[in-house]
Amino acid sequence: MISMFPEHTCRHYEYLRNSLPHMVPQLMLPGEVIELPDHKISTNKLSSSEFLKDTLQRLEIANNLDNESVQQLLEMVVRDLERISEVDPSLQATTECTAMFLQCQLLLSQVSSFTGRLGAIPDTDRTECVLNKIFLLTSQLQFLFNGLSAAELSTVDQLRLRGLAVQIVAFSNKRQLLCSKFLQKLEFIQDHTNENNITPDAFVQTLLRKVNQLDPDNVDAFLEVLKNALSHRQHFGIALSQQIDRCKVTVNEPIENTDNPMKFTAGLTLAIPVNVTLENLTDTDTIKIQVLYPNKRKQLFKPRKEEFRNIGENKYKMQSDVIISHSVWIEPCCVEISVIMCGNKNGKADTLEETNLDLCKPIKVLVAPKPIKKFL
């Protein structure tokens, strides 16, 4: 009977299946890939798990290699993890999380290389770019993944602290502010490790032993402690559980529209419906909708609690609206609508500042504010 349905019915099947799973049955549509038998799936998962284990075991020799060889090894392992993620979706969250962590270690190794072993900084722009990438990756590790243990989260925190230490050494114009921020982060890590009986790495242990010398008003002594602590080489690699989930967002509405503009009178408002499915989400209060205008101005919208509908374990359907308004444009332009997660220090990890993390690719919607019509 499926072949007798109009073409548009099949196109809307996935949306209806997600919206009304209790009313729409699972169907095999034309052109859909046939699922493998259970025994073949089990064999594939087993081989992928073994390959993942073998890939991570290669990192055991990293601590005995020079800096350049370590970087090459980390790059190779990250590439292999990306391939595993593509081949076996069941290991996607674990491999992505591990790859992000190793990428942070790789970037820290690189930034130590081109900063002249924590001396003169030949390229401050490049250094700042790499450090910002490290801070972004650590925020993603802290907030986007569920199932990380207290010890694993502490390892991520300690990695971020090492990045902050490099930042203080590298940029003299920000040291007063960064030193205070660094001490707050160190205090958080100390409390977290004590509460969970976690042994920090050699870098953090050195800082805790000399915490009395970390005075933001005495920058020279502060720098001396940091350089001494950074001389301890980081331990490469991390063993994560395979029971890790990543927060995902599927945008059902609006659809990409760059041809037919949505028109509204300039100065008034236009409501754009937003319908998304969120998976592996533990706290709906962290979700916001972001609108990016053509002039790069951003606007955030906080969905109301009643706009979230629970449709499964840590799975929600959100139906909301974003209200935009603007003056007259010469021609129609696209606004970009996306869903973001706001992480802050009240969450499961302390970033000391609010971090906005993209959960989906922005959807471009063409809009056209028109001038007010004058009636005689």
Short mmCIF file of C-alpha atoms in Angstrom, two decimals:
data_model
loop_
_atom_site.label_atom_id
_atom_site.label_comp_id
_atom_site.label_asym_id
_atom_site.label_seq_id
_atom_site.Cartn_x
_atom_site.Cartn_y
_atom_site.Cartn_z
CA MET A 1 0.00 0.00 0.00
CA ILE A 2 2.91 2.38 0.63
CA SER A 3 3.58 2.65 -3.10
CA MET A 4 0.00 3.94 -3.57
CA PHE A 5 0.46 6.89 -1.20
CA PRO A 6 1.19 10.34 -2.67
CA GLU A 7 4.87 11.29 -2.62
CA HIS A 8 4.40 14.06 -0.03
CA THR A 9 3.00 11.52 2.46
CA CYS A 10 6.28 9.61 2.50
CA ARG A 11 8.22 12.84 2.89
CA HIS A 12 6.24 13.69 6.04
CA TYR A 13 6.46 10.16 7.50
CA GLU A 14 9.58 10.78 9.60
CA TYR A 15 8.08 13.91 11.17
CA LEU A 16 4.80 12.13 11.96
CA ARG A 17 6.66 9.11 13.34
CA ASN A 18 8.64 11.35 15.71
CA SER A 19 5.64 13.47 16.70
CA LEU A 20 3.11 10.66 17.19
CA PRO A 21 5.07 7.45 17.79
CA HIS A 22 2.10 5.78 19.50
CA MET A 23 -0.12 6.30 16.43
CA VAL A 24 2.30 5.92 13.48
CA PRO A 25 3.78 2.40 13.04
CA GLN A 26 7.36 1.60 11.98
CA LEU A 27 7.32 1.14 8.19
CA MET A 28 9.91 0.18 5.58
CA LEU A 29 9.74 2.98 3.02
CA PRO A 30 11.01 2.63 -0.56
CA GLY A 31 14.74 3.31 -0.75
CA GLU A 32 15.26 2.81 2.98
CA VAL A 33 18.26 0.75 4.05
CA ILE A 34 17.34 -2.72 5.32
CA GLU A 35 18.53 -3.43 8.86
CA LEU A 36 21.10 -6.16 9.40
CA PRO A 37 20.16 -9.30 11.35
CA ASP A 38 20.85 -9.23 15.09
CA HIS A 39 23.84 -11.59 14.92
CA LYS A 40 25.56 -9.42 12.28
CA ILE A 41 24.93 -6.29 14.32
CA SER A 42 26.41 -7.97 17.41
CA THR A 43 29.50 -9.03 15.42
CA ASN A 44 29.94 -5.48 14.08
CA LYS A 45 29.62 -3.97 17.56
CA LEU A 46 32.13 -6.44 18.95
CA SER A 47 34.69 -5.69 16.24
CA SER A 48 34.18 -1.92 16.66
CA SER A 49 34.62 -2.18 20.43
CA GLU A 50 37.81 -4.20 20.00
CA PHE A 51 39.16 -1.71 17.45
CA LEU A 52 38.34 1.15 19.85
CA LYS A 53 40.20 -0.65 22.65
CA ASP A 54 43.22 -1.33 20.41
CA THR A 55 43.23 2.30 19.22
CA LEU A 56 43.35 3.68 22.75
CA GLN A 57 46.02 1.17 23.81
CA ARG A 58 48.39 2.82 21.34
CA LEU A 59 48.47 5.84 23.65
CA GLU A 60 50.27 3.85 26.35
CA ILE A 61 53.61 4.61 24.68
CA ALA A 62 52.84 8.35 24.37
CA ASN A 63 54.42 9.22 27.71
CA ASN A 64 57.77 7.85 26.49
CA LEU A 65 57.84 9.83 23.21
CA ASP A 66 59.11 13.31 22.39
CA ASN A 67 56.63 16.15 21.86
CA GLU A 68 56.57 15.95 18.05
CA SER A 69 56.03 12.17 18.03
CA VAL A 70 53.24 12.50 20.60
CA GLN A 71 51.45 15.03 18.40
CA GLN A 72 51.65 12.70 15.40
CA LEU A 73 50.33 9.79 17.48
CA LEU A 74 47.43 11.86 18.86
CA GLU A 75 46.47 13.05 15.37
CA MET A 76 46.42 9.45 14.13
CA VAL A 77 44.32 8.22 17.07
CA VAL A 78 41.82 11.08 16.67
CA ARG A 79 41.39 10.19 12.98
CA ASP A 80 40.78 6.53 13.87
CA LEU A 81 38.20 7.52 16.48
CA GLU A 82 36.37 9.60 13.90
CA ARG A 83 36.25 6.57 11.59
CA ILE A 84 34.87 4.36 14.38
CA SER A 85 32.16 6.97 15.01
CA GLU A 86 31.12 6.82 11.36
CA VAL A 87 31.12 2.99 11.20
CA ASP A 88 29.35 2.22 14.51
CA PRO A 89 26.72 4.76 15.69
CA SER A 90 26.35 2.89 19.00
CA LEU A 91 29.89 4.02 19.94
CA GLN A 92 29.50 7.52 18.51
CA ALA A 93 29.15 9.36 21.83
CA THR A 94 32.11 7.52 23.42
CA THR A 95 34.40 8.03 20.43
CA GLU A 96 33.42 11.71 20.03
CA CYS A 97 34.02 12.38 23.73
CA THR A 98 37.38 10.61 23.68
CA ALA A 99 38.42 12.37 20.46
CA MET A 100 37.55 15.78 21.97
CA PHE A 101 39.63 15.04 25.05
CA LEU A 102 42.62 13.90 22.98
CA GLN A 103 42.24 16.95 20.75
CA CYS A 104 42.54 19.14 23.85
CA GLN A 105 45.73 17.34 24.83
CA LEU A 106 47.03 17.69 21.27
CA LEU A 107 46.33 21.44 21.22
CA LEU A 108 48.01 21.92 24.61
CA SER A 109 51.04 20.04 23.31
CA GLN A 110 51.10 22.24 20.20
CA VAL A 111 50.70 25.52 22.07
CA SER A 112 53.63 24.56 24.32
CA SER A 113 55.71 23.96 21.17
CA PHE A 114 55.16 27.27 19.41
CA THR A 115 55.28 29.41 22.56
CA GLY A 116 58.98 28.79 22.92
CA ARG A 117 58.67 26.47 25.93
CA LEU A 118 56.65 29.01 27.89
CA GLY A 119 59.03 31.82 27.09
CA ALA A 120 58.62 34.46 24.38
CA ILE A 121 55.39 34.26 22.39
CA PRO A 122 56.15 34.61 18.66
CA ASP A 123 52.50 34.47 17.54
CA THR A 124 49.99 35.68 20.12
CA ASP A 125 47.04 35.49 17.71
CA ARG A 126 47.67 31.82 17.01
CA THR A 127 48.19 31.09 20.70
CA GLU A 128 44.95 32.80 21.66
CA CYS A 129 43.06 30.94 18.91
CA VAL A 130 44.36 27.56 20.11
CA LEU A 131 43.57 28.33 23.77
CA ASN A 132 40.02 29.42 22.88
CA LYS A 133 39.59 26.12 21.03
CA ILE A 134 40.74 24.24 24.15
CA PHE A 135 38.27 26.13 26.36
CA LEU A 136 35.44 25.43 23.90
CA LEU A 137 36.24 21.70 23.73
CA THR A 138 36.42 21.36 27.52
CA SER A 139 33.05 23.13 27.86
CA GLN A 140 31.54 20.72 25.33
CA LEU A 141 32.96 17.77 27.26
CA GLN A 142 31.51 19.09 30.52
CA PHE A 143 27.99 19.91 29.33
CA LEU A 144 27.10 17.99 26.15
CA PHE A 145 27.84 14.47 27.39
CA ASN A 146 25.92 12.43 29.98
CA GLY A 147 27.41 9.49 31.85
CA LEU A 148 30.85 10.90 32.65
CA SER A 149 32.04 9.93 36.14
CA ALA A 150 33.25 12.43 38.74
CA ALA A 151 36.84 11.35 38.04
CA GLU A 152 36.43 11.87 34.28
CA LEU A 153 34.89 15.32 34.80
CA SER A 154 37.75 16.18 37.14
CA THR A 155 40.25 15.17 34.46
CA VAL A 156 38.56 17.57 32.03
CA ASP A 157 38.64 20.34 34.66
CA GLN A 158 42.35 19.79 35.23
CA LEU A 159 42.95 19.96 31.48
CA ARG A 160 41.14 23.31 31.34
CA LEU A 161 43.17 24.56 34.31
CA ARG A 162 46.39 23.73 32.44
CA GLY A 163 45.09 25.81 29.52
CA LEU A 164 44.39 28.73 31.87
CA ALA A 165 47.96 28.45 33.22
CA VAL A 166 49.40 28.66 29.69
CA GLN A 167 47.13 31.66 29.03
CA ILE A 168 48.48 33.51 32.09
CA VAL A 169 52.08 32.83 31.08
CA ALA A 170 51.45 33.83 27.48
CA PHE A 171 49.50 37.10 27.89
CA SER A 172 50.90 39.72 30.23
CA ASN A 173 48.12 42.27 29.58
CA LYS A 174 45.44 40.05 31.18
CA ARG A 175 47.35 38.52 34.08
CA GLN A 176 45.65 40.32 36.99
CA LEU A 177 42.17 39.17 35.93
CA LEU A 178 43.30 35.72 34.80
CA CYS A 179 45.14 35.01 38.07
CA SER A 180 41.96 35.57 40.09
CA LYS A 181 40.00 33.39 37.70
CA PHE A 182 42.69 30.72 37.91
CA LEU A 183 42.52 30.61 41.72
CA GLN A 184 38.74 30.21 41.66
CA LYS A 185 39.08 27.29 39.27
CA LEU A 186 41.82 25.70 41.38
CA GLU A 187 39.66 26.00 44.50
CA PHE A 188 36.75 24.32 42.69
CA ILE A 189 38.99 21.43 41.57
CA GLN A 190 40.36 21.02 45.09
CA ASP A 191 36.84 20.81 46.57
CA HIS A 192 35.66 18.45 43.84
CA THR A 193 38.61 16.06 44.19
CA ASN A 194 38.34 16.01 48.00
CA GLU A 195 34.60 15.31 47.94
CA ASN A 196 35.00 12.42 45.48
CA ASN A 197 38.32 10.99 46.77
CA ILE A 198 40.06 11.73 43.46
CA THR A 199 43.84 12.01 43.17
CA PRO A 200 44.67 14.98 40.91
CA ASP A 201 47.53 14.89 38.40
CA ALA A 202 51.08 16.07 39.16
CA PHE A 203 50.33 19.52 37.70
CA VAL A 204 47.47 20.20 40.14
CA GLN A 205 49.29 18.59 43.07
CA THR A 206 52.19 21.01 42.56
CA LEU A 207 49.80 23.97 42.53
CA LEU A 208 48.04 22.81 45.71
CA ARG A 209 51.36 22.38 47.55
CA LYS A 210 52.35 25.95 46.65
CA VAL A 211 48.91 27.56 46.81
CA ASN A 212 50.15 30.07 49.42
CA GLN A 213 52.53 31.49 46.80
CA LEU A 214 49.72 32.07 44.30
CA ASP A 215 49.05 35.73 45.03
CA PRO A 216 47.57 37.78 42.13
CA ASP A 217 49.30 40.88 43.55
CA ASN A 218 52.69 39.18 43.23
CA VAL A 219 52.68 38.25 39.56
CA ASP A 220 56.34 37.19 39.40
CA ALA A 221 55.92 34.61 42.16
CA PHE A 222 52.64 33.47 40.57
CA LEU A 223 54.36 32.91 37.22
CA GLU A 224 57.22 31.02 38.84
CA VAL A 225 54.78 28.54 40.43
CA LEU A 226 52.89 28.11 37.15
CA LYS A 227 56.03 27.45 35.11
CA ASN A 228 57.19 24.91 37.68
CA ALA A 229 53.80 23.15 37.60
CA LEU A 230 53.65 23.19 33.78
CA SER A 231 57.03 21.45 33.64
CA HIS A 232 55.16 18.28 34.67
CA ARG A 233 54.21 16.53 31.45
CA GLN A 234 50.53 15.75 31.00
CA HIS A 235 49.45 12.11 31.03
CA PHE A 236 48.12 11.32 27.57
CA GLY A 237 44.92 9.37 26.98
CA ILE A 238 41.72 8.66 28.89
CA ALA A 239 39.62 5.50 29.31
CA LEU A 240 35.90 6.32 29.12
CA SER A 241 32.85 4.19 29.75
CA GLN A 242 30.85 3.09 26.70
CA GLN A 243 27.64 4.17 28.46
CA ILE A 244 27.99 7.80 27.39
CA ASP A 245 25.28 9.78 25.61
CA ARG A 246 25.53 13.10 23.81
CA CYS A 247 22.79 15.69 23.74
CA LYS A 248 21.28 15.86 20.24
CA VAL A 249 18.79 18.18 18.58
CA THR A 250 16.69 17.53 15.49
CA VAL A 251 15.04 20.64 14.03
CA ASN A 252 11.61 19.84 12.59
CA GLU A 253 10.56 23.45 12.07
CA PRO A 254 11.45 25.93 10.60
CA ILE A 255 12.74 24.38 7.42
CA GLU A 256 15.60 25.92 5.43
CA ASN A 257 14.12 28.72 3.34
CA THR A 258 16.29 30.95 1.15
CA ASP A 259 13.85 31.47 -1.74
CA ASN A 260 10.48 32.73 -0.46
CA PRO A 261 10.88 35.48 2.16
CA MET A 262 8.62 35.77 5.18
CA LYS A 263 7.34 39.34 4.98
CA PHE A 264 6.34 41.62 7.84
CA THR A 265 5.94 45.34 8.41
CA ALA A 266 9.14 47.02 9.61
CA GLY A 267 8.99 47.97 13.27
CA LEU A 268 6.36 45.34 14.01
CA THR A 269 6.96 41.69 14.86
CA LEU A 270 7.10 38.36 13.08
CA ALA A 271 6.62 35.05 14.91
CA ILE A 272 8.65 32.13 13.54
CA PRO A 273 7.55 28.71 14.89
CA VAL A 274 10.34 26.48 16.22
CA ASN A 275 9.73 22.75 16.68
CA VAL A 276 12.65 20.56 17.75
CA THR A 277 13.29 17.14 19.25
CA LEU A 278 15.92 16.99 22.00
CA GLU A 279 17.55 13.70 23.02
CA ASN A 280 19.74 12.88 26.03
CA LEU A 281 18.83 16.17 27.71
CA THR A 282 18.87 16.21 31.52
CA ASP A 283 17.90 19.86 32.14
CA THR A 284 15.52 21.84 29.92
CA ASP A 285 16.45 25.06 31.75
CA THR A 286 19.78 25.10 29.89
CA ILE A 287 18.12 25.33 26.45
CA LYS A 288 17.75 28.59 24.54
CA ILE A 289 16.96 29.56 20.96
CA GLN A 290 19.43 31.86 19.21
CA VAL A 291 18.68 34.18 16.31
CA LEU A 292 21.61 35.58 14.35
CA TYR A 293 20.78 38.64 12.20
CA PRO A 294 22.64 39.59 8.99
CA ASN A 295 24.55 42.30 10.89
CA LYS A 296 25.88 39.54 13.25
CA ARG A 297 23.72 40.74 16.15
CA LYS A 298 22.51 37.84 18.29
CA GLN A 299 19.24 37.51 20.16
CA LEU A 300 18.47 34.75 22.68
CA PHE A 301 15.02 33.41 23.54
CA LYS A 302 14.28 31.35 26.65
CA PRO A 303 11.51 28.75 26.00
CA ARG A 304 8.89 28.38 28.73
CA LYS A 305 8.70 25.15 30.75
CA GLU A 306 5.26 24.32 29.33
CA GLU A 307 6.71 24.40 25.80
CA PHE A 308 8.67 21.21 26.54
CA ARG A 309 6.84 17.88 26.28
CA ASN A 310 8.50 14.73 27.63
CA ILE A 311 8.26 11.91 25.06
CA GLY A 312 10.74 9.45 26.60
CA GLU A 313 13.69 9.12 28.95
CA ASN A 314 15.66 12.39 28.66
CA LYS A 315 13.82 13.04 25.39
CA TYR A 316 11.69 16.11 24.77
CA LYS A 317 9.66 17.77 22.07
CA MET A 318 9.83 21.58 22.17
CA GLN A 319 7.29 23.79 20.41
CA SER A 320 8.02 27.49 20.74
CA ASP A 321 8.14 30.75 18.76
CA VAL A 322 10.84 33.34 18.21
CA ILE A 323 9.63 36.91 17.80
CA ILE A 324 11.81 39.04 15.55
CA SER A 325 11.52 42.70 14.61
CA HIS A 326 13.67 45.02 12.54
CA SER A 327 13.73 48.23 10.57
CA VAL A 328 13.44 48.27 6.77
CA TRP A 329 16.00 46.27 4.77
CA ILE A 330 16.96 47.13 1.19
CA GLU A 331 16.49 43.49 0.21
CA PRO A 332 15.42 40.22 1.89
CA CYS A 333 18.11 38.62 4.05
CA CYS A 334 18.46 35.42 6.02
CA VAL A 335 18.31 35.15 9.78
CA GLU A 336 19.90 32.03 11.29
CA ILE A 337 17.93 30.15 13.95
CA SER A 338 19.63 27.56 16.14
CA VAL A 339 19.23 25.80 19.48
CA ILE A 340 21.99 26.28 22.04
CA MET A 341 22.83 25.02 25.52
CA CYS A 342 23.87 27.51 28.17
CA GLY A 343 26.40 26.08 30.62
CA ASN A 344 27.38 27.98 33.76
CA LYS A 345 29.07 27.48 37.11
CA ASN A 346 25.86 26.21 38.71
CA GLY A 347 25.94 23.15 36.43
CA LYS A 348 27.82 19.89 36.82
CA ALA A 349 31.16 21.57 36.11
CA ASP A 350 32.51 25.01 36.91
CA THR A 351 33.52 27.05 33.86
CA LEU A 352 33.36 30.31 35.88
CA GLU A 353 31.43 31.93 33.06
CA GLU A 354 28.40 31.23 30.91
CA THR A 355 29.22 29.25 27.81
CA ASN A 356 26.83 28.97 24.85
CA LEU A 357 27.21 25.68 23.00
CA ASP A 358 25.63 25.03 19.61
CA LEU A 359 23.44 21.92 19.52
CA CYS A 360 22.51 22.00 15.83
CA LYS A 361 23.40 23.55 12.51
CA PRO A 362 21.74 26.99 12.12
CA ILE A 363 18.61 27.04 9.95
CA LYS A 364 18.53 29.94 7.47
CA VAL A 365 15.16 31.65 7.11
CA LEU A 366 14.67 34.41 4.54
CA VAL A 367 12.79 37.42 5.91
CA ALA A 368 11.88 40.81 4.46
CA PRO A 369 10.87 43.76 6.68
CA LYS A 370 8.73 46.00 4.47
CA PRO A 371 8.13 49.74 4.89
CA ILE A 372 4.86 50.90 6.43
CA LYS A 373 2.21 51.56 3.80
CA LYS A 374 0.88 55.08 3.75
CA PHE A 375 -2.79 55.49 2.98
CA LEU A 376 -4.15 58.78 1.64
#
